[in-house]
XYZ file of C-alpha atoms in Angstrom:
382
model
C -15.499 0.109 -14.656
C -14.405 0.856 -18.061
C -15.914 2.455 -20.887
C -14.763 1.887 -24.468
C -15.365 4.883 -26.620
C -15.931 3.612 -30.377
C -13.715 6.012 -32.823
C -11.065 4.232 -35.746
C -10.027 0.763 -34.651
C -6.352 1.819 -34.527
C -7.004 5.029 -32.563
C -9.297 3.775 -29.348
C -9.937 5.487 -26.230
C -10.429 4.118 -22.913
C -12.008 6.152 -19.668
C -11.410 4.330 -16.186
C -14.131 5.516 -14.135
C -13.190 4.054 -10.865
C -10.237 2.989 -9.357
C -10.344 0.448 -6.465
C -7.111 -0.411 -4.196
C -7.512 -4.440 -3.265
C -5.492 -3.883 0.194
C -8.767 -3.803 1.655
C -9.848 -6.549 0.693
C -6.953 -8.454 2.144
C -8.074 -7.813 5.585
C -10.266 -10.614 6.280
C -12.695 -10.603 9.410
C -11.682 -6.905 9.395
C -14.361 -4.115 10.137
C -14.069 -1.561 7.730
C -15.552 1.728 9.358
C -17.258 4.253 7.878
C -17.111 7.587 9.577
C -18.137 9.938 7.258
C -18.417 11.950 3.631
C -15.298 14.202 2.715
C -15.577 17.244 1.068
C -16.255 15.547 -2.171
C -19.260 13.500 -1.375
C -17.365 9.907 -1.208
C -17.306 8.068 1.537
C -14.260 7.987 4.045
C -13.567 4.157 6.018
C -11.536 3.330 9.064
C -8.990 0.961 9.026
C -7.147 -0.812 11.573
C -3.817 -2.310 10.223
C -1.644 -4.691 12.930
C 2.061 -4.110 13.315
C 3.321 -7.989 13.615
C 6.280 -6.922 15.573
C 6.259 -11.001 15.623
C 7.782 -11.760 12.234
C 7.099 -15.251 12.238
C 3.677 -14.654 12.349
C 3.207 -12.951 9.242
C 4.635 -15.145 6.628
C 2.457 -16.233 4.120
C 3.426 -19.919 5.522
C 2.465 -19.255 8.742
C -1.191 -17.933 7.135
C -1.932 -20.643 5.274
C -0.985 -23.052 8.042
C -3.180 -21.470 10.184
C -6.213 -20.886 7.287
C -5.928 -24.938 6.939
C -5.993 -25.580 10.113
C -9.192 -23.676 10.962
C -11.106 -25.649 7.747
C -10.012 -28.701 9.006
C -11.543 -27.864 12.332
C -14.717 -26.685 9.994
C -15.475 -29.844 8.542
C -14.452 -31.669 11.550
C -17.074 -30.171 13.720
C -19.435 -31.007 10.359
C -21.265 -34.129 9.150
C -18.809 -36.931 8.477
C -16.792 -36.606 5.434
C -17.242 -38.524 2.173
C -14.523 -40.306 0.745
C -14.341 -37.506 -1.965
C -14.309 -34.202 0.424
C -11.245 -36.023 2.394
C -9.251 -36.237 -1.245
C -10.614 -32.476 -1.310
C -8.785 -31.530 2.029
C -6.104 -33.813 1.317
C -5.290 -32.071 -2.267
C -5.604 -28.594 -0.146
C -3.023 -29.546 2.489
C -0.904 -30.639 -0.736
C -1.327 -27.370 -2.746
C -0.278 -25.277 0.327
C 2.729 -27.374 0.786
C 4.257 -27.729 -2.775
C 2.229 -26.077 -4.401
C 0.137 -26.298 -7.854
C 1.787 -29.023 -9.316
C 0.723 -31.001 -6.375
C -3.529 -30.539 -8.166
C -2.223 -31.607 -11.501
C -3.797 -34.886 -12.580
C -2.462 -37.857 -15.219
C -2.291 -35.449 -18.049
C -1.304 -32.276 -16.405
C -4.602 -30.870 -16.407
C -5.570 -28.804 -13.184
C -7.735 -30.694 -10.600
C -10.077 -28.192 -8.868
C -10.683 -28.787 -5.439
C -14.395 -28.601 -4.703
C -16.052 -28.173 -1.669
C -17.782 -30.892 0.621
C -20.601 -31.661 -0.953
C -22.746 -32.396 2.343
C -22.325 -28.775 2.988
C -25.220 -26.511 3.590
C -25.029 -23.272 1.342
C -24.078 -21.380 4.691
C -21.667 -23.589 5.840
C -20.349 -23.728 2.198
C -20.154 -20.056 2.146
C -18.312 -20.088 5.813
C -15.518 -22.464 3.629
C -15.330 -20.525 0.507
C -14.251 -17.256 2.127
C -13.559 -15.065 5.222
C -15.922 -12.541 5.822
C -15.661 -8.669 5.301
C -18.284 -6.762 7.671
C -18.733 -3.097 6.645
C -20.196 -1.052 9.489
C -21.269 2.410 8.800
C -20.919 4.574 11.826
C -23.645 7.632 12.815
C -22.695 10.443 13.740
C -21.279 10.562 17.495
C -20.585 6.595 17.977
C -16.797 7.286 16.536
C -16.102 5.154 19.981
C -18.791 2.441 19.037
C -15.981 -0.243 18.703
C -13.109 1.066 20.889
C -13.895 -1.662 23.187
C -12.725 -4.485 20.645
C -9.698 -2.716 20.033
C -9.304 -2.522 23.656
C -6.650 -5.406 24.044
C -4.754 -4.557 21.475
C -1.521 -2.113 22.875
C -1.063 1.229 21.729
C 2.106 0.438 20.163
C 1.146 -2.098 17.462
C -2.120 -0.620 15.560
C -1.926 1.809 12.758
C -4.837 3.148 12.381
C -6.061 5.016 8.412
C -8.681 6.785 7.375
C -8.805 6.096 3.408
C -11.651 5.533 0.699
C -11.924 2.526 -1.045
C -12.624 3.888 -4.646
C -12.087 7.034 -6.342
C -11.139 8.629 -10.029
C -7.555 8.189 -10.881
C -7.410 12.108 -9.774
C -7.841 11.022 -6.339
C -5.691 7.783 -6.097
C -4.255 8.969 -3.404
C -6.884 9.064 -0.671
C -6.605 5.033 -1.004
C -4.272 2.378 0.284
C -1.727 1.071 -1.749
C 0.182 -2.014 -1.718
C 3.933 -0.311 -2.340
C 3.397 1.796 0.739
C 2.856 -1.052 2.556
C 6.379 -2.869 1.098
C 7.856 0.836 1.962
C 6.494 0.295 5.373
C 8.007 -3.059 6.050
C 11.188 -1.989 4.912
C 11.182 1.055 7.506
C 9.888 -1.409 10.148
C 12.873 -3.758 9.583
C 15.600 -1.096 9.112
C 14.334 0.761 11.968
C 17.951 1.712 13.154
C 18.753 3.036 9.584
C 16.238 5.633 9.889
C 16.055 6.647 13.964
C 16.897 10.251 14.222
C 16.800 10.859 10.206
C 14.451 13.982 8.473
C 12.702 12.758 5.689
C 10.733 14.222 3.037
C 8.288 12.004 1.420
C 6.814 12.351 -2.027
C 2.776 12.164 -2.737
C 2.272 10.882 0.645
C -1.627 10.003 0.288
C -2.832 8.704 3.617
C 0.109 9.269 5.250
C 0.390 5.931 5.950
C 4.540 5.555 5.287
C 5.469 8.441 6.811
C 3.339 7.787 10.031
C 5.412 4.217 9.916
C 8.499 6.528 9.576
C 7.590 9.146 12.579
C 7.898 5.940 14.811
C 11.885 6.409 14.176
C 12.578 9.127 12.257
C 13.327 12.847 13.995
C 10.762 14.665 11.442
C 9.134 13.469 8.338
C 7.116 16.311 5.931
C 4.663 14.163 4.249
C 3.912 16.250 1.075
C 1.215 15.935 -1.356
C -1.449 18.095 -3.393
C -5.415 18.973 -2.760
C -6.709 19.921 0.550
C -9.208 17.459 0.899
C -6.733 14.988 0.515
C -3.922 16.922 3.005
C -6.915 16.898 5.293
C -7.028 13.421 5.616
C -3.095 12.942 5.886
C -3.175 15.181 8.710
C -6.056 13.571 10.836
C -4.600 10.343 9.996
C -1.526 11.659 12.094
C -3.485 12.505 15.022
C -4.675 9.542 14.750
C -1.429 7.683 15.646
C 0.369 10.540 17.483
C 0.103 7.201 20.388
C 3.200 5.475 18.254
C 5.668 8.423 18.364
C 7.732 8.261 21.339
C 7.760 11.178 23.773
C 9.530 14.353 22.972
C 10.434 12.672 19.363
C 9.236 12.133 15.756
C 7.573 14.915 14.257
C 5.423 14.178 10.783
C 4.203 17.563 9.069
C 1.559 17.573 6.635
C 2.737 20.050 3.775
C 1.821 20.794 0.123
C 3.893 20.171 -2.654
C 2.876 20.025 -6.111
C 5.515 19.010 -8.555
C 4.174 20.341 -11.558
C 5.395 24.009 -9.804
C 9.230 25.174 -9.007
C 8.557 26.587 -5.804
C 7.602 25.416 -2.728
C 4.094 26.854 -1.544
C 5.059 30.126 1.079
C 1.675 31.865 1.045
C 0.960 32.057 4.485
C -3.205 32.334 4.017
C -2.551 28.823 2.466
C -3.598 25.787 4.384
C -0.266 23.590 4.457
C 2.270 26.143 3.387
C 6.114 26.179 4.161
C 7.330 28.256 6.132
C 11.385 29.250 5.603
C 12.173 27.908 8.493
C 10.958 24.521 7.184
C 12.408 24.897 4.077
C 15.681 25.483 5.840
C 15.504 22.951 7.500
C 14.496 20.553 4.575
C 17.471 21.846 2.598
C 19.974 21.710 6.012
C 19.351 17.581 7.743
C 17.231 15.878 4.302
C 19.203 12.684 4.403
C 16.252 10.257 3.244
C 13.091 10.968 0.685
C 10.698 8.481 -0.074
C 7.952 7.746 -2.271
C 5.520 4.590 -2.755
C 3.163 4.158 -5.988
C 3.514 7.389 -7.650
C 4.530 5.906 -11.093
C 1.024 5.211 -12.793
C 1.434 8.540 -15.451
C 4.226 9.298 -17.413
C 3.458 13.276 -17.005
C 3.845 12.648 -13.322
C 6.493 10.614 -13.231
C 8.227 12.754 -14.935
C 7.615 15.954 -13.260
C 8.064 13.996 -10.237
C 12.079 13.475 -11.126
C 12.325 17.331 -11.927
C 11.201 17.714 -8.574
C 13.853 14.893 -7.209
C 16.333 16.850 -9.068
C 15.472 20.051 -7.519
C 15.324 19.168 -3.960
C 19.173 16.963 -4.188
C 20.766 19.937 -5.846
C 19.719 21.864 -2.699
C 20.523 19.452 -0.282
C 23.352 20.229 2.214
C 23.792 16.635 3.132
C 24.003 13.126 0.695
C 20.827 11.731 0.545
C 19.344 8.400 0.096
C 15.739 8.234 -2.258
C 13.448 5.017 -1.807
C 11.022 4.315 -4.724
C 8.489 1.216 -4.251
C 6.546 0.690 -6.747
C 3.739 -1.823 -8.074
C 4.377 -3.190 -11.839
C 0.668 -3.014 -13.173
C 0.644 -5.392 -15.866
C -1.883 -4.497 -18.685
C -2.972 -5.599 -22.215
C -2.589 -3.090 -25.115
C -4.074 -3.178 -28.499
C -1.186 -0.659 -29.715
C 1.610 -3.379 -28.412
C -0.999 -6.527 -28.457
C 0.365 -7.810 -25.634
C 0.906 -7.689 -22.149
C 2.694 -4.350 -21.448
C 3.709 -2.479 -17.812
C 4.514 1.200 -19.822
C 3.987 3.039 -16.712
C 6.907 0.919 -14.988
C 8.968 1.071 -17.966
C 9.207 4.697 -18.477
C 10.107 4.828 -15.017
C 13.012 2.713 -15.683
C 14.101 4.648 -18.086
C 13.754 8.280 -16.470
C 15.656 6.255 -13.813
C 18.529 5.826 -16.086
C 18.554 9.431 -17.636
C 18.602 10.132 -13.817
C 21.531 8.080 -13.735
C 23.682 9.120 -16.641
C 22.698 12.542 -16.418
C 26.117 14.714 -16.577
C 26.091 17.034 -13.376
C 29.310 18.377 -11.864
C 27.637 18.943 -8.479
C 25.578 15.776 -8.569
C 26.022 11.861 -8.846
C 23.214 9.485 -8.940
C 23.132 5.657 -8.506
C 20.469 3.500 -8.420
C 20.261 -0.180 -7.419
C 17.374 -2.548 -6.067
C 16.612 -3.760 -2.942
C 15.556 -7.656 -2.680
C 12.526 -8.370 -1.048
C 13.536 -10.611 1.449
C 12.921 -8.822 4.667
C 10.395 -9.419 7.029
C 6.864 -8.889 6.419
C 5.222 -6.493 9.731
C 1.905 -5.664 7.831
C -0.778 -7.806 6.140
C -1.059 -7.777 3.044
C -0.318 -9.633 -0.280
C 3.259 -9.040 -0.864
C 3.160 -10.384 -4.589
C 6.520 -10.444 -7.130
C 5.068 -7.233 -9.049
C 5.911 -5.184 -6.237
């Protein structure tokens, strides 16, 4: 939702109200649990998310191949087909294979593929779209649905408490895409990171750095607000079944970049100790951080902060940014603008060419072209 305020045409204001992650909805046939309010009033969903330690099983080929496949058996097990509905399926088996060009008629003009027409409205709804089922648990059923979960193994479900729409102040008790891309690349590079401590930055869910405990030796997920740290933390508890015995360690810990110093107060929930900060500042070879560049501010207080920790560092370290180009139409540019991403790009290079006698940073990007272990819609903004 988005109001427009009304002031001087050249000087509007707009006020997101909500903000709503679409991983979500990406998880068709999924049950989306709700187990309860948070501190704030809003309500808090569990998700189960699939490791597809089988690659070839979660291409976006092998999905479509398998969504055709299971219409085709729909409408097979329907009323004959008309002439017209088997040009329908037809066109569909064409536009998964080569694509949109393949519903372009004569003059280039896109040919919609309709449903059958001898469909009933349920039937037609059963075609359109897979279906989401919300279940709202009571309190004490948390268990209601551990039996359908039951023959899946330990080792291959993540599972995330998250919300599924906040303010932009609390973004980060939602699932986002780039931690997902993050998560995939830690999946496939899994011999990169064994053994490794890692810091990551505005951690959210937790849902990277519980992808990260599975190899790393100990990963301090960091973020801000306790209500949000809260959920981090129970999220890993929740998955303390895919860290192998004796190893992989993920702490929970505040950081706030907007403040020099790390929080010591020992009455504070989440607080480093000096130990930990030691320890940080001794064996840090790898931070991380996945869609944290939606607010300039932020972004950059976030590369003081990146600044600060390498110039403390003991050991070289490695920083992996993913990050979702929103694209978005401006009436100061008229056009189609991503300003978030590109005053990341350029902190990125002030990051690069900044003139430090202790320091040395390089950037470069990584192509996209490894495996896919989660589902979601990997799409070429990421």
């Amino acid at each position: 939702m988005v109001d427009v305020i009304e002031e001087e045409m050249d000087n509007c204001t707009f006020k997101s109200d909500t903000v709503l992650s679409d991983v979500h909805l990406r998880c068709p046939n999924k049950r989306h649990l709700m187990v309860r309010l948070n501190a704030v009033g809003q309500p808090v969903f569990l998700s189960y998310f699939k490791i597809l330690w089988n690659t070839e099983d979660s291409t976006p080929e092998k999905c479509v191949r398998e969504t055709t496949t299971k219409r085709e058996h729909q409408y097979r097990s329907g009323d004959e087909l008309s002439d017209q509905d088997r040009n329908n399926l037809k066109k569909e088996r064409e536009l998964n294979s080569e694509g949109v060009e393949a519903l372009l008629d004569d003059d280039g003009d896109l040919d919609v593929v309709r449903r059958p027409r001898r469909a009933s409205d349920l039937e037609a709804g059963d075609l359109l779209r897979d279906r989401v089922y919300p279940v709202i648990l009571m309190k004490g059923e948390d268990d209601a649905f551990e039996d359908e979960e039951q023959e899946r193994t330990c080792s291959d479900v993540v599972k995330i408490e998250h919300t599924m729409a906040t303010p932009l102040e609390d973004v980060g008790k939602q699932v986002w895409r780039a931690a997902f891309l993050l998560a995939d690349y830690i999946l496939f590079k899994r011999d990169m990171f064994r053994c490794c401590s890692v810091l990551e930055l505005g951690g959210g869910t937790g849902i990277t750095s519980i992808i990260m405990g599975t190899v790393a030796k100990r990963v301090y997920c960091t973020d801000i607000g306790e209500d949000l740290l809260a959920m981090c933390e129970r999220n890993v508890a929740l998955n303390k079944h895919l860290m192998e015995p004796g190893r992989g360690e993920v702490k929970v810990k505040e950081l706030d970049w907007l403040k020099d110093e790390f929080c010591t107060d020992p009455g504070a929930p989440y607080s480093w100790s000096e130990e930990e900060i030691a320890d940080l500042h001794d064996h840090c070879t790898v931070i991380m951080a996945a869609d944290v560049f939606y607010d300039d501010d932020l972004t950059d207080a976030l590369f003081r902060m990146l600044y600060r920790i390498t110039h403390n560092l003991r050991n070289s370290c490695t920083v992996y940014l993913a990050l979702e180009k929103r694209l978005n139409f401006t009436l100061r540019h008229m056009d189609v603008t991503c300003e978030a991403y590109n005053h990341f790009r350029n902190t990125l290079n002030d990051l690069e060419n900044l003139q430090d006698r202790k320091m040395k940073y390089t950037a470069e990007p990584i192509k996209l072209d490894f495996c896919q272990f989660l589902v979601y819609e990997r799409i070429e903004q990421l």
